[in-house]
Amino acid sequence: MTTPRKRARSPSQVLGPDACPRCGTTMKEARGVLRLPVNGEEVAVAHATHQRCPKCKEVVLRLEDARRLGEDAIALYRKKHGLLAAAEIRAVRERFDLTQGDLAKLLHLGQNTVSRWEAGRNVQTAAMDVLLRLLRDVPGSLEYLRRHAA
Ligand SMILES: [Zn+2]
């Protein structure tokens, strides 16, 4: 039994940097509503910059656009649920002269969690939001947390 000869494959299509990954048409910069899940909840971000294929409507995000979309979605989620914004979390931390690592330790969190909150790459839970507000608003909270720090 002879093995069938492999059929020569046509060279794969070389796509330009702005080509649609689905159909090869040059994509165009667009702004519009894109949806992104945050904590299992879909958040609609208006005016999100992206690349859209005029032919097949495929949407592609550049790295920078994806980062921005994620930050905007988290900011909207925080606003909707009445959670502290990234800048407010930073303000609480700086008021007590804590590093991101210090605050993470006080709240028994992973080392990079506070940095992700402040960069808008992650959102604090409602329970953590209450703890941050306690720290900000109730005198003596920092000392209390220090006594119970990890
Ligand atoms: Zn396309």
CSV table of C-alpha atoms and ligand atoms in Angstrom, one decimal:
chain,number,residue,atom,x,y,z
A,1,MET,CA,0.0,0.0,0.0
A,2,THR,CA,1.4,3.3,-1.0
A,3,THR,CA,0.8,6.4,1.0
A,4,PRO,CA,-0.9,9.1,-1.1
A,5,ARG,CA,1.3,12.0,-1.9
A,6,LYS,CA,0.6,15.1,0.1
A,7,ARG,CA,-1.1,17.6,-2.1
A,8,ALA,CA,1.0,20.8,-2.3
A,9,ARG,CA,-0.6,23.5,-0.2
A,10,SER,CA,-1.1,26.9,-1.6
A,11,PRO,CA,0.9,29.4,0.3
A,12,SER,CA,-1.1,31.0,3.1
A,13,GLN,CA,-2.4,34.4,2.3
A,14,VAL,CA,-0.2,37.1,3.6
A,15,LEU,CA,-2.3,39.7,5.4
A,16,GLY,CA,-1.4,43.3,5.8
A,17,PRO,CA,-1.5,44.8,9.2
A,18,ASP,CA,-5.0,46.4,8.6
A,19,ALA,CA,-6.5,43.3,6.8
A,20,CYS,CA,-9.6,41.7,8.1
A,21,PRO,CA,-8.6,38.3,9.6
A,22,ARG,CA,-11.8,36.8,8.2
A,23,CYS,CA,-12.0,38.1,4.6
A,24,GLY,CA,-8.8,40.1,4.0
A,25,THR,CA,-10.5,43.4,3.3
A,26,THR,CA,-8.8,46.4,4.7
A,27,MET,CA,-10.4,47.3,8.0
A,28,LYS,CA,-11.4,50.8,8.9
A,29,GLU,CA,-11.1,52.6,12.2
A,30,ALA,CA,-14.5,53.0,13.9
A,31,ARG,CA,-16.1,54.2,17.1
A,32,GLY,CA,-19.2,52.7,18.6
A,33,VAL,CA,-20.8,50.7,21.3
A,34,LEU,CA,-18.9,47.6,22.3
A,35,ARG,CA,-19.9,45.2,25.1
A,36,LEU,CA,-17.6,43.6,27.6
A,37,PRO,CA,-18.4,41.4,30.6
A,38,VAL,CA,-17.3,42.7,34.0
A,39,ASN,CA,-17.9,40.3,36.9
A,40,GLY,CA,-20.3,38.3,34.7
A,41,GLU,CA,-22.3,41.5,33.9
A,42,GLU,CA,-22.3,42.9,30.4
A,43,VAL,CA,-21.2,46.5,30.3
A,44,ALA,CA,-21.8,48.6,27.2
A,45,VAL,CA,-19.0,51.1,26.4
A,46,ALA,CA,-20.0,53.9,24.1
A,47,HIS,CA,-17.6,55.4,21.6
A,48,ALA,CA,-15.1,52.5,21.9
A,49,THR,CA,-12.4,52.7,19.2
A,50,HIS,CA,-12.0,49.6,17.2
A,51,GLN,CA,-11.2,48.3,13.7
A,52,ARG,CA,-14.2,47.2,11.6
A,53,CYS,CA,-14.3,45.3,8.3
A,54,PRO,CA,-16.6,47.2,5.9
A,55,LYS,CA,-17.3,43.9,4.1
A,56,CYS,CA,-18.0,41.3,6.7
A,57,LYS,CA,-18.4,43.6,9.8
A,58,GLU,CA,-15.7,41.7,11.7
A,59,VAL,CA,-14.5,43.7,14.7
A,60,VAL,CA,-10.9,43.6,15.8
A,61,LEU,CA,-9.3,45.5,18.7
A,62,ARG,CA,-5.8,46.8,18.7
A,63,LEU,CA,-3.9,46.1,21.9
A,64,GLU,CA,-4.3,49.7,23.0
A,65,ASP,CA,-8.0,49.7,22.1
A,66,ALA,CA,-8.6,46.5,24.1
A,67,ARG,CA,-6.8,48.0,27.1
A,68,ARG,CA,-8.9,51.1,26.9
A,69,LEU,CA,-12.1,49.2,26.5
A,70,GLY,CA,-11.4,47.1,29.6
A,71,GLU,CA,-10.6,50.2,31.7
A,72,ASP,CA,-13.7,52.0,30.5
A,73,ALA,CA,-15.9,49.0,31.1
A,74,ILE,CA,-14.6,48.7,34.7
A,75,ALA,CA,-15.0,52.4,35.3
A,76,LEU,CA,-18.6,52.2,34.2
A,77,TYR,CA,-19.2,49.2,36.3
A,78,ARG,CA,-17.8,50.9,39.4
A,79,LYS,CA,-20.0,54.0,38.7
A,80,LYS,CA,-23.1,51.9,38.2
A,81,HIS,CA,-22.6,49.9,41.4
A,82,GLY,CA,-21.5,52.9,43.5
A,83,LEU,CA,-18.0,51.5,44.0
A,84,LEU,CA,-14.9,53.7,44.6
A,85,ALA,CA,-13.2,54.7,41.4
A,86,ALA,CA,-9.5,53.9,40.8
A,87,ALA,CA,-8.4,57.4,41.7
A,88,GLU,CA,-10.4,57.3,44.9
A,89,ILE,CA,-8.8,54.0,45.9
A,90,ARG,CA,-5.4,55.6,45.3
A,91,ALA,CA,-6.3,58.6,47.3
A,92,VAL,CA,-7.3,56.5,50.3
A,93,ARG,CA,-4.0,54.6,50.1
A,94,GLU,CA,-1.9,57.8,49.7
A,95,ARG,CA,-3.7,59.5,52.5
A,96,PHE,CA,-2.3,56.9,54.9
A,97,ASP,CA,1.1,56.8,53.1
A,98,LEU,CA,0.7,53.2,52.2
A,99,THR,CA,2.3,51.4,49.2
A,100,GLN,CA,0.1,49.2,47.1
A,101,GLY,CA,1.7,46.2,48.7
A,102,ASP,CA,1.1,47.6,52.2
A,103,LEU,CA,-2.6,48.0,51.5
A,104,ALA,CA,-2.9,44.6,49.9
A,105,LYS,CA,-1.3,43.1,53.0
A,106,LEU,CA,-3.7,45.0,55.3
A,107,LEU,CA,-6.7,43.7,53.4
A,108,HIS,CA,-5.3,40.1,53.1
A,109,LEU,CA,-5.2,40.4,49.3
A,110,GLY,CA,-2.7,39.1,46.7
A,111,GLN,CA,0.3,41.4,46.2
A,112,ASN,CA,-0.8,42.8,42.8
A,113,THR,CA,-4.5,43.2,43.5
A,114,VAL,CA,-4.4,46.9,44.6
A,115,SER,CA,-2.2,47.8,41.7
A,116,ARG,CA,-4.7,46.2,39.3
A,117,TRP,CA,-7.6,48.1,41.0
A,118,GLU,CA,-5.7,51.4,40.6
A,119,ALA,CA,-4.8,50.7,37.0
A,120,GLY,CA,-8.4,49.9,36.2
A,121,ARG,CA,-7.5,46.4,35.1
A,122,ASN,CA,-9.6,44.8,37.9
A,123,VAL,CA,-12.6,45.8,40.0
A,124,GLN,CA,-12.8,45.5,43.8
A,125,THR,CA,-15.7,43.4,45.3
A,126,ALA,CA,-18.5,45.2,47.1
A,127,ALA,CA,-17.2,43.8,50.4
A,128,MET,CA,-13.7,45.2,49.7
A,129,ASP,CA,-15.2,48.5,48.8
A,130,VAL,CA,-16.9,48.7,52.2
A,131,LEU,CA,-13.5,48.0,53.8
A,132,LEU,CA,-11.8,50.7,51.8
A,133,ARG,CA,-14.5,53.2,52.9
A,134,LEU,CA,-14.1,52.1,56.5
A,135,LEU,CA,-10.4,52.8,56.2
A,136,ARG,CA,-11.1,56.2,54.7
A,137,ASP,CA,-14.0,57.3,56.9
A,138,VAL,CA,-13.7,55.7,60.3
A,139,PRO,CA,-10.8,56.9,62.5
A,140,GLY,CA,-8.7,54.1,64.0
A,141,SER,CA,-9.5,51.6,61.2
A,142,LEU,CA,-5.9,51.6,60.0
A,143,GLU,CA,-4.6,50.6,63.4
A,144,TYR,CA,-7.3,48.0,63.7
A,145,LEU,CA,-6.3,46.5,60.3
A,146,ARG,CA,-2.6,46.6,61.2
A,147,ARG,CA,-3.3,44.6,64.3
A,148,HIS,CA,-5.0,41.9,62.2
A,149,ALA,CA,-2.7,42.1,59.2
A,150,ALA,CA,-1.5,39.0,57.4
B,1,ZN,ZN,-13.9,41.0,6.7
